[in-house]
Short mmCIF file of C-alpha atoms in Angstrom, two decimals:
data_model
loop_
_atom_site.label_atom_id
_atom_site.label_comp_id
_atom_site.label_asym_id
_atom_site.label_seq_id
_atom_site.Cartn_x
_atom_site.Cartn_y
_atom_site.Cartn_z
CA MET R 13 55.12 79.94 98.38
CA SER R 14 53.74 82.84 100.38
CA LEU R 15 55.73 85.11 98.96
CA PHE R 16 54.83 84.24 95.37
CA LYS R 17 51.74 85.21 96.63
CA ILE R 18 52.92 88.49 97.63
CA ASP R 19 54.64 89.36 94.39
CA LEU R 20 51.49 88.71 92.36
CA ARG R 21 49.48 91.32 94.97
CA THR R 22 52.04 93.73 94.51
CA ALA R 23 51.95 93.60 90.52
CA MET R 24 48.30 94.05 90.95
CA VAL R 25 48.04 96.97 93.16
CA THR R 26 50.71 98.48 90.86
CA GLY R 27 48.74 97.69 87.87
CA ALA R 28 45.39 98.87 89.33
CA ILE R 29 47.25 102.48 90.53
CA GLY R 30 48.40 102.30 86.89
CA THR R 31 51.99 103.96 87.39
CA SER R 32 55.42 103.22 85.76
CA MET R 33 57.29 103.08 88.88
CA LEU R 34 58.85 99.81 88.37
CA LEU R 35 60.67 100.86 85.23
CA THR R 36 61.48 104.31 86.79
CA GLY R 37 63.13 102.82 90.18
CA CYS R 38 65.48 100.71 87.79
CA GLY R 39 66.58 103.03 85.18
CA SER R 40 70.07 103.64 86.54
CA SER R 41 70.98 100.17 86.64
CA SER R 42 72.77 98.02 83.94
CA SER R 43 72.01 95.18 81.33
CA HIS R 44 69.69 93.13 83.96
CA ASP R 45 66.18 92.87 83.13
CA ASN R 46 64.08 94.71 85.05
CA THR R 47 62.43 91.78 86.82
CA VAL R 48 61.76 91.92 90.23
CA ASP R 49 63.26 88.49 91.85
CA MET R 50 62.30 88.73 95.09
CA ARG R 51 64.29 86.21 97.44
CA THR R 52 64.67 85.48 101.31
CA TYR R 53 67.42 84.24 103.26
CA GLU R 54 68.10 83.00 106.53
CA ILE R 55 71.28 83.56 107.75
CA SER R 56 72.40 81.63 111.01
CA VAL R 57 75.46 82.94 113.11
CA SER R 58 76.79 80.41 115.40
CA ASN R 59 79.91 81.58 117.76
CA VAL R 60 82.20 78.49 117.81
CA THR R 61 84.96 80.33 120.37
CA PRO R 62 85.38 79.21 123.66
CA ASN R 63 84.73 82.40 125.37
CA GLN R 64 84.36 85.33 123.13
CA PRO R 65 80.88 86.92 123.27
CA PHE R 66 79.77 88.21 119.80
CA SER R 67 78.35 91.66 119.57
CA PRO R 68 74.56 92.01 117.78
CA VAL R 69 75.66 90.93 114.34
CA ALA R 70 75.47 93.09 111.50
CA VAL R 71 73.75 91.52 108.52
CA ILE R 72 73.72 93.38 105.36
CA LEU R 73 72.40 92.11 101.67
CA HIS R 74 73.77 94.19 98.79
CA THR R 75 74.81 94.21 95.01
CA PRO R 76 78.25 94.05 94.03
CA GLY R 77 79.16 97.97 94.69
CA TYR R 78 79.09 97.73 98.45
CA GLN R 79 82.09 96.41 100.86
CA ALA R 80 81.76 96.77 104.65
CA TRP R 81 85.61 96.91 104.47
CA VAL R 82 88.66 96.00 102.03
CA ASP R 83 91.43 93.84 103.58
CA GLY R 84 95.12 95.82 103.73
CA GLU R 85 93.01 99.28 103.60
CA ALA R 86 92.14 101.27 106.61
CA ALA R 87 88.49 100.66 108.64
CA SER R 88 85.95 103.07 107.78
CA SER R 89 84.80 104.80 111.27
CA ALA R 90 81.86 102.85 111.18
CA LEU R 91 83.51 99.68 111.12
CA GLU R 92 86.03 101.02 113.85
CA ILE R 93 83.06 101.90 116.51
CA LEU R 94 81.63 98.20 115.58
CA ALA R 95 85.11 96.69 116.04
CA GLU R 96 85.99 98.40 118.98
CA GLU R 97 82.62 98.58 120.94
CA GLY R 98 80.37 96.43 119.64
CA ASP R 99 77.70 98.97 118.18
CA ASN R 100 76.49 98.08 114.75
CA SER R 101 74.24 101.18 114.06
CA ASN R 102 76.58 103.19 112.04
CA LEU R 103 77.74 100.56 109.84
CA LEU R 104 73.72 99.42 109.34
CA SER R 105 72.79 103.13 108.72
CA ASN R 106 75.91 103.81 106.26
CA ALA R 107 75.09 100.55 104.21
CA GLY R 108 71.54 101.48 104.13
CA ASP R 109 72.60 104.70 102.55
CA HIS R 110 74.61 102.95 99.98
CA SER R 111 73.56 102.55 96.36
CA ALA R 112 74.13 99.17 96.49
CA TYR R 113 71.76 98.07 99.48
CA LEU R 114 69.33 95.70 99.66
CA ALA R 115 68.29 94.92 102.68
CA GLY R 116 69.88 94.76 106.11
CA ASP R 117 69.08 94.12 109.83
CA SER R 118 70.78 93.81 113.04
CA GLY R 119 70.60 90.46 115.46
CA ALA R 120 68.46 90.76 118.71
CA GLY R 121 71.30 90.82 120.92
CA ILE R 122 74.83 89.37 121.84
CA ILE R 123 75.65 85.93 120.80
CA GLY R 124 77.18 83.92 123.40
CA PRO R 125 80.28 81.28 122.92
CA GLY R 126 78.19 78.02 121.72
CA SER R 127 75.02 80.10 121.16
CA SER R 128 73.51 80.97 117.43
CA GLU R 129 71.23 83.48 116.18
CA ASN R 130 68.99 83.35 113.00
CA VAL R 131 68.14 86.71 110.89
CA GLN R 132 65.82 86.27 107.64
CA LEU R 133 66.36 88.98 105.19
CA GLU R 134 64.09 89.40 101.93
CA ALA R 135 65.42 91.53 98.65
CA ASP R 136 64.88 92.09 95.30
CA VAL R 137 68.23 90.38 93.81
CA GLN R 138 67.63 91.21 90.11
CA ASN R 139 71.18 92.99 90.14
CA GLY R 140 73.04 90.82 92.16
CA VAL R 141 73.21 90.01 95.77
CA ASN R 142 76.01 89.47 98.22
CA LEU R 143 76.22 88.77 101.80
CA SER R 144 78.14 90.98 104.34
CA VAL R 145 78.02 89.81 108.36
CA VAL R 146 79.94 91.61 110.85
CA THR R 147 80.47 91.26 114.80
CA MET R 148 82.63 92.08 116.76
CA LEU R 149 84.41 89.62 119.20
CA VAL R 150 83.53 91.83 122.44
CA ASN R 151 86.69 90.17 124.75
CA THR R 152 89.16 91.92 122.15
CA ASN R 153 90.33 95.60 121.49
CA ASP R 154 89.02 95.43 117.94
CA ALA R 155 88.96 91.79 116.41
CA TYR R 156 85.56 90.98 114.53
CA THR R 157 84.30 87.73 112.53
CA GLY R 158 81.86 87.65 109.73
CA ILE R 159 81.58 87.62 105.59
CA ASN R 160 82.94 90.06 103.39
CA ALA R 161 80.79 90.54 100.41
CA SER R 162 80.11 87.05 99.14
CA SER R 163 77.74 86.18 96.32
CA LEU R 164 74.58 84.28 96.98
CA ALA R 165 73.51 84.90 93.26
CA ASP R 166 74.41 81.03 92.55
CA LEU R 167 72.47 79.64 95.74
CA ALA R 168 69.52 77.65 94.71
CA SER R 169 66.22 77.84 96.55
CA GLY R 170 65.97 75.55 99.43
CA ASP R 171 69.53 75.02 99.58
CA SER R 172 72.22 76.31 102.13
CA VAL R 173 75.76 77.26 102.14
CA SER R 174 78.28 77.29 105.39
CA PHE R 175 81.16 79.48 105.76
CA ARG R 176 83.85 79.12 108.36
CA ALA R 177 84.64 82.63 108.99
CA PRO R 178 88.05 83.49 110.49
CA VAL R 179 88.77 86.57 112.69
CA TRP R 180 89.76 90.22 111.47
CA ASP R 181 91.89 92.97 113.00
CA ALA R 182 90.51 96.25 112.28
CA GLY R 183 93.53 97.56 112.62
CA THR R 184 92.22 100.90 114.66
CA GLU R 185 93.10 100.06 118.27
CA ASP R 186 96.61 98.72 119.22
CA ASN R 187 95.95 95.26 121.31
CA THR R 188 97.36 95.62 124.26
CA GLU R 189 94.58 93.80 126.19
CA ALA R 190 95.49 96.01 128.68
CA ALA R 191 92.59 96.75 131.23
CA GLY R 192 90.38 99.65 130.54
CA THR R 193 90.55 98.96 126.90
CA ILE R 194 88.04 95.76 125.97
CA PRO R 195 84.40 96.48 126.27
CA GLY R 196 83.53 92.56 126.63
CA PRO R 197 82.91 91.35 130.20
CA ALA R 198 86.65 90.20 130.91
CA ASP R 199 87.28 93.58 131.14
CA GLY R 200 84.26 96.07 130.94
CA GLY R 201 86.32 98.64 129.99
CA GLU R 202 86.25 101.52 126.89
CA GLY R 203 84.65 100.82 123.57
CA PHE R 204 85.08 103.23 120.98
CA ASN R 205 88.07 105.76 120.78
CA ALA R 206 88.48 107.93 117.83
CA ALA R 207 92.36 107.70 118.14
CA ARG R 208 93.62 105.05 116.06
CA SER R 209 96.06 103.95 118.29
CA ASP R 210 97.28 100.90 116.14
CA ASN R 211 100.40 101.83 114.12
CA SER R 212 99.35 100.20 111.14
CA ASP R 213 95.72 100.90 110.46
CA ARG R 214 94.35 98.73 108.39
CA VAL R 215 91.96 95.73 108.50
CA ARG R 216 94.29 92.21 108.30
CA PHE R 217 93.57 88.95 109.76
CA HIS R 218 94.01 88.56 113.33
CA SER R 219 96.59 87.26 115.21
CA GLY R 220 95.09 85.85 118.08
CA VAL R 221 94.84 87.33 121.82
CA ILE R 222 97.88 86.57 123.73
CA SER R 223 97.02 86.68 127.43
CA ASN R 224 98.30 86.97 130.65
CA GLN R 225 98.59 83.38 130.68
CA ASP R 226 100.73 83.13 127.77
CA GLY R 227 103.37 85.74 127.70
CA LEU R 228 101.68 89.35 127.60
CA SER R 229 102.01 90.96 131.28
CA GLY R 230 100.06 93.47 130.93
CA SER R 231 97.08 91.88 129.43
CA VAL R 232 93.70 91.28 131.60
CA LEU R 233 92.62 88.51 129.38
CA THR R 234 93.05 84.68 130.31
CA ALA R 235 94.03 81.50 128.29
CA ASP R 236 89.91 80.85 127.63
CA HIS R 237 89.54 84.20 125.70
CA ARG R 238 92.12 83.09 122.96
CA PHE R 239 91.13 81.95 120.14
CA ASP R 240 91.69 79.86 116.50
CA ASN R 241 90.02 80.29 112.83
CA PRO R 242 87.27 80.14 112.65
CA ALA R 243 85.40 82.05 115.20
CA ALA R 244 82.03 81.62 113.72
CA VAL R 245 79.84 79.23 111.23
CA ILE R 246 77.95 81.05 109.30
CA THR R 247 75.16 79.46 107.35
CA ILE R 248 73.24 80.63 104.73
CA THR R 249 69.66 79.34 103.47
CA ARG R 250 67.55 80.36 100.91
CA LEU R 251 63.99 79.90 101.77
CA ASN R 252 62.73 80.58 98.63
CA MET J 19 86.88 77.86 73.27
CA ASN J 20 87.92 74.18 74.59
CA ILE J 21 84.90 73.43 72.06
CA LYS J 22 86.47 75.45 68.92
CA LYS J 23 89.70 73.67 70.10
CA THR J 24 88.50 70.26 69.39
CA VAL J 25 86.78 71.15 66.41
CA ILE J 26 90.13 72.45 64.66
CA ALA J 27 91.69 69.16 66.12
CA SER J 28 89.08 67.02 64.52
CA MET J 29 89.36 69.19 61.32
CA LEU J 30 93.26 68.81 61.35
CA GLY J 31 92.52 64.75 61.83
CA LEU J 32 94.46 65.16 65.01
CA SER J 33 92.10 63.60 67.57
CA ALA J 34 94.43 61.45 69.13
CA ILE J 35 96.34 64.52 70.68
CA SER J 36 95.42 64.91 73.96
CA VAL J 37 95.43 69.03 74.86
CA ASN J 38 94.53 70.44 77.95
CA VAL J 39 91.24 71.26 78.88
CA GLN J 40 92.20 73.82 81.60
CA ALA J 41 92.73 77.40 81.63
CA GLU J 42 94.87 78.90 79.26
CA GLN J 43 95.62 82.35 80.50
CA PHE J 44 95.09 83.85 83.87
CA THR J 45 96.91 85.88 86.71
CA VAL J 46 97.62 85.31 90.55
CA LYS J 47 96.97 87.71 93.21
CA ILE J 48 98.68 87.43 96.58
CA GLU J 49 97.79 89.19 99.59
CA ASN J 50 99.75 89.44 102.62
CA LEU J 51 96.91 89.29 105.27
CA THR J 52 99.22 88.85 108.50
CA ASN J 53 99.61 91.40 111.31
CA GLY J 54 103.56 91.42 111.08
CA ILE J 55 105.37 88.98 108.81
CA PHE J 56 106.61 89.55 105.29
CA PHE J 57 107.02 87.18 102.51
CA THR J 58 110.22 86.29 100.73
CA PRO J 59 110.26 86.48 96.89
CA LEU J 60 107.45 83.92 96.06
CA LEU J 61 107.54 81.13 93.45
CA VAL J 62 104.12 80.88 91.82
CA ALA J 63 103.89 78.01 89.57
CA ALA J 64 101.65 76.38 87.14
CA HIS J 65 102.65 72.68 86.52
CA ASP J 66 101.40 69.27 85.70
CA SER J 67 99.88 66.59 88.01
CA SER J 68 102.88 64.71 88.91
CA THR J 69 104.94 67.96 90.10
CA SER J 70 104.61 69.73 93.48
CA LEU J 71 106.80 72.19 95.18
CA PHE J 72 106.11 70.37 98.79
CA GLN J 73 104.22 68.34 100.36
CA THR J 74 102.84 67.54 104.15
CA GLY J 75 103.78 64.82 105.84
CA THR J 76 107.14 64.39 103.68
CA SER J 77 110.78 65.45 104.43
CA ALA J 78 111.24 68.70 102.91
CA ASN J 79 114.22 68.25 99.97
CA ALA J 80 117.07 70.85 100.45
CA SER J 81 115.57 72.93 97.77
CA LEU J 82 112.77 73.51 99.68
CA GLU J 83 114.71 74.18 102.74
CA ALA J 84 116.72 76.47 101.24
CA MET J 85 113.35 78.57 100.21
CA ALA J 86 112.07 77.79 104.16
CA GLU J 87 115.43 78.55 105.80
CA GLY J 88 116.71 81.25 103.45
CA GLY J 89 114.23 82.49 101.35
CA ASP J 90 115.94 81.40 97.93
CA ILE J 91 113.36 79.58 95.50
CA SER J 92 115.96 79.24 92.85
CA GLY J 93 116.38 75.43 94.06
CA LEU J 94 112.89 74.69 93.74
CA ALA J 95 112.74 76.35 90.51
CA ALA J 96 115.42 74.42 88.85
CA ASP J 97 113.93 71.27 90.47
CA ILE J 98 110.88 71.49 88.60
CA ALA J 99 112.03 73.22 85.55
CA GLY J 100 112.54 69.76 83.64
CA THR J 101 108.56 69.63 83.33
CA SER J 102 108.41 72.94 81.54
CA PRO J 103 106.11 74.54 84.12
CA THR J 104 104.59 77.72 83.49
CA THR J 105 106.02 80.29 86.11
CA ALA J 106 106.02 83.70 88.02
CA GLU J 107 109.35 84.10 90.30
CA ASN J 108 109.32 87.11 92.79
CA PRO J 109 105.88 89.04 91.13
CA ALA J 110 106.37 91.46 94.31
CA ALA J 111 110.17 92.11 93.14
CA GLY J 112 111.15 91.66 97.05
CA LEU J 113 109.78 91.22 100.09
CA LEU J 114 105.78 91.49 100.29
CA ALA J 115 105.20 93.27 103.61
CA PRO J 116 102.05 92.74 105.73
CA GLY J 117 98.62 94.14 104.03
CA ALA J 118 100.45 94.23 100.93
CA ASN J 119 99.62 92.42 97.67
CA THR J 120 101.29 91.81 94.40
CA THR J 121 99.66 90.25 91.10
CA THR J 122 101.59 87.97 88.63
CA SER J 123 101.55 88.83 84.76
CA MET J 124 99.28 86.97 82.58
CA LEU J 125 100.22 83.40 83.07
CA ASN J 126 99.85 81.30 79.53
CA THR J 127 99.40 77.54 80.09
CA ASP J 128 98.03 77.28 76.32
CA GLY J 129 99.16 73.53 74.72
CA THR J 130 100.65 72.65 78.37
CA ALA J 131 99.56 70.29 80.79
CA ASN J 132 100.19 72.86 83.69
CA ASP J 133 96.85 72.38 85.24
CA TYR J 134 97.84 72.79 89.09
CA LEU J 135 98.69 75.76 90.65
CA SER J 136 101.55 75.84 93.65
CA ILE J 137 102.94 78.66 95.80
CA VAL J 138 105.50 79.47 97.99
CA GLY J 139 107.47 81.92 99.86
CA MET J 140 109.22 82.25 103.10
CA LEU J 141 108.21 83.75 106.14
CA LEU J 142 109.87 86.51 107.76
CA PRO J 143 110.91 86.55 110.84
CA THR J 144 110.65 82.58 111.12
CA ASN J 145 112.83 80.02 111.16
CA ASP J 146 111.76 77.89 108.99
CA GLY J 147 107.85 79.05 108.13
CA PHE J 148 106.56 79.47 104.67
CA VAL J 149 103.44 80.22 102.91
CA GLY J 150 102.08 77.97 100.60
CA LEU J 151 99.73 76.57 98.05
CA ASN J 152 100.28 72.70 96.80
CA SER J 153 98.53 71.62 93.30
CA TRP J 154 95.38 73.74 93.48
CA GLU J 155 93.45 72.71 90.48
CA ILE J 156 92.96 75.19 88.12
CA PRO J 157 89.66 75.74 86.93
CA SER J 158 88.47 75.85 82.88
CA THR J 159 85.66 78.12 83.44
CA ALA J 160 86.83 81.80 83.12
CA GLY J 161 85.86 83.73 86.22
CA THR J 162 87.68 84.99 89.71
CA TYR J 163 88.34 82.33 92.01
CA THR J 164 89.34 83.26 95.58
CA PHE J 165 90.68 81.40 98.89
CA THR J 166 93.13 81.69 101.74
CA ILE J 167 96.29 79.55 102.40
CA ASN J 168 98.13 78.54 105.49
CA GLY J 169 101.53 78.72 106.93
CA TYR J 170 103.72 75.75 106.91
CA ASP J 171 106.67 74.71 108.42
CA ALA J 172 109.39 72.95 106.54
CA GLY J 173 110.32 70.69 109.75
CA THR J 174 114.23 71.68 108.94
CA GLU J 175 115.12 73.90 111.70
CA ALA J 176 113.98 73.93 115.21
CA ASN J 177 111.80 77.17 116.11
CA ASP J 178 114.29 78.52 118.39
CA GLU J 179 113.14 82.10 117.32
CA LEU J 180 116.20 83.71 117.87
CA THR J 181 117.69 86.42 115.62
CA THR J 182 120.94 84.56 115.15
CA SER J 183 119.08 82.06 113.35
CA ILE J 184 116.56 84.17 110.99
CA PRO J 185 117.97 86.16 108.21
CA ALA J 186 117.17 89.60 108.39
CA PRO J 187 117.42 91.71 105.25
CA ILE J 188 115.19 94.67 106.83
CA ASP J 189 114.56 95.68 110.59
CA PHE J 190 111.59 93.50 111.52
CA GLY J 191 111.44 94.79 114.92
CA THR J 192 112.61 91.67 116.49
CA GLY J 193 114.76 91.88 119.95
CA THR J 194 117.86 90.31 121.48
CA GLY J 195 119.02 88.08 124.26
CA GLY J 196 116.27 85.20 123.64
CA THR J 197 117.19 81.70 125.32
CA GLY J 198 115.52 79.95 122.73
CA VAL J 199 111.93 78.70 122.45
CA ALA J 200 112.95 74.76 120.87
CA ALA J 201 115.60 73.24 120.42
CA SER J 202 114.30 70.65 118.12
CA ASP J 203 111.38 70.14 115.60
CA ASN J 204 108.81 67.22 116.69
CA ASN J 205 107.53 66.95 113.39
CA THR J 206 110.46 66.87 110.99
CA ASN J 207 108.35 66.40 107.79
CA VAL J 208 106.67 69.51 106.32
CA HIS J 209 103.56 70.44 108.45
CA ILE J 210 101.04 73.09 109.34
CA HIS J 211 103.05 75.67 111.17
CA ARG J 212 102.19 75.88 114.79
CA GLY J 213 102.95 79.69 114.74
CA SER J 214 105.53 81.84 116.60
CA ILE J 215 105.19 82.10 120.50
CA GLY J 216 107.19 85.53 121.16
CA ASP J 217 107.69 87.28 124.03
CA ASP J 218 107.20 90.83 125.44
CA ASN J 219 111.06 90.90 126.36
CA SER J 220 112.86 92.39 123.59
CA THR J 221 116.11 91.78 125.41
CA GLY J 222 115.71 89.10 126.97
CA GLY J 223 112.99 85.75 127.75
CA ILE J 224 112.44 82.92 125.43
CA SER J 225 112.30 84.09 122.09
CA ASP J 226 113.78 87.31 119.91
CA LEU J 227 110.31 87.42 118.34
CA ASP J 228 107.66 90.45 119.89
CA ASN J 229 104.31 88.46 121.01
CA SER J 230 102.38 91.20 119.79
CA VAL J 231 103.78 91.56 116.48
CA HIS J 232 104.88 88.41 115.12
CA ARG J 233 102.30 85.64 115.83
CA TRP J 234 99.82 84.77 113.53
CA LEU J 235 96.79 82.03 112.88
CA ASN J 236 96.37 80.27 109.91
CA PRO J 237 95.14 81.28 107.43
CA ILE J 238 97.88 84.42 106.35
CA ALA J 239 97.03 84.90 102.51
CA ARG J 240 94.34 85.34 100.13
CA ILE J 241 95.08 83.78 96.83
CA THR J 242 92.55 85.43 94.21
CA VAL J 243 93.13 83.67 90.43
CA VAL J 244 91.51 85.20 87.48
CA VAL J 245 90.67 83.22 84.47
CA GLN J 246 90.24 84.60 81.40
#
């Protein structure tokens, strides 16, 4: 309800200034009405893994033109940096420059196993609204979980929807699990490396970490770093 | 479209005829999202409510076994032919590689009761693993429907993970000399596959599979159905 008041005030201010900026701003878009449709979403990211802390989560609202990645295709450099090092700044800034961008934010910090974090975003969704969420499983070479451009357009005010998120392999770094290659607390090793050491260099579903207790002798990981799908439960509530 | 059909039926005085009210034309896209597992020729079938290609918790028949152990879909296709399904056989024209996708031609179920979608294809290299979808109800509303599906175990062959028991039309990067992971299936009915275990020894160990290449977690594929 408070946001409705803000809408009114914005309209009044615009009216008082006497500009026609509202129409200009929507000049290139489609058949949609130029009707501002402000919505606020609360996105809750819950880490349900045994021992895979999540890097600060990137949360992006956008219209259908943007995708943080395409399954089966090579990852962008920004996604590579997030998936290898947990740094979401490039992904968020690239998204912010995209014509389909509506709103975005970073989570406040690491989301530990068993913990969750809420992020609120507000956007004008008159041209549609998709949600993308990305966060690294930091005790891996280049694994991440999240949501890939799921539509929130049909989510009614006050309603919630939950996604059980699988784990993807960015395909940018070979999953050696070797000492010095994993940035999380299991290793404290290297994060981002621009070399694409994974032979197939394409995003796919992760096949899981193996660990030195399940047959990969060179791994620094142990059984508790293993995970199964889903790794995260992501709940979106439309607040207005 | 459905309304129109009803109107026409009424005009013709055919109101007693029960026609399908489900999707009539649609395509099915299958994406292989695994790290290193190939899908053998896929059988994509829209069929009626009394037909299925497989069911968990039941024993695989010989046709399902032939598909899951050898990639041969002809037996399953013949089994269901009597119910006049709407099928796409082998849409990828061979193996569907990891990371690859294939889309069927337009499937038209107009005037049929083929309102349920099923998909199967063997997983290579595995003993008797297959990717499966069992009787997903095809929506009547035009739109794009996306979901993921799992890998199943036919329960017909021990998962020894040895190349001597796994067909290899191409080189899957498997090794040799394994002693065999398992001698028998505990669950001999169709069930969710536990995944392959592999090892990091290409000339020995317990498995001829590579644990950094041939493992997977479910789900393993994404299905996108576009209803016209």
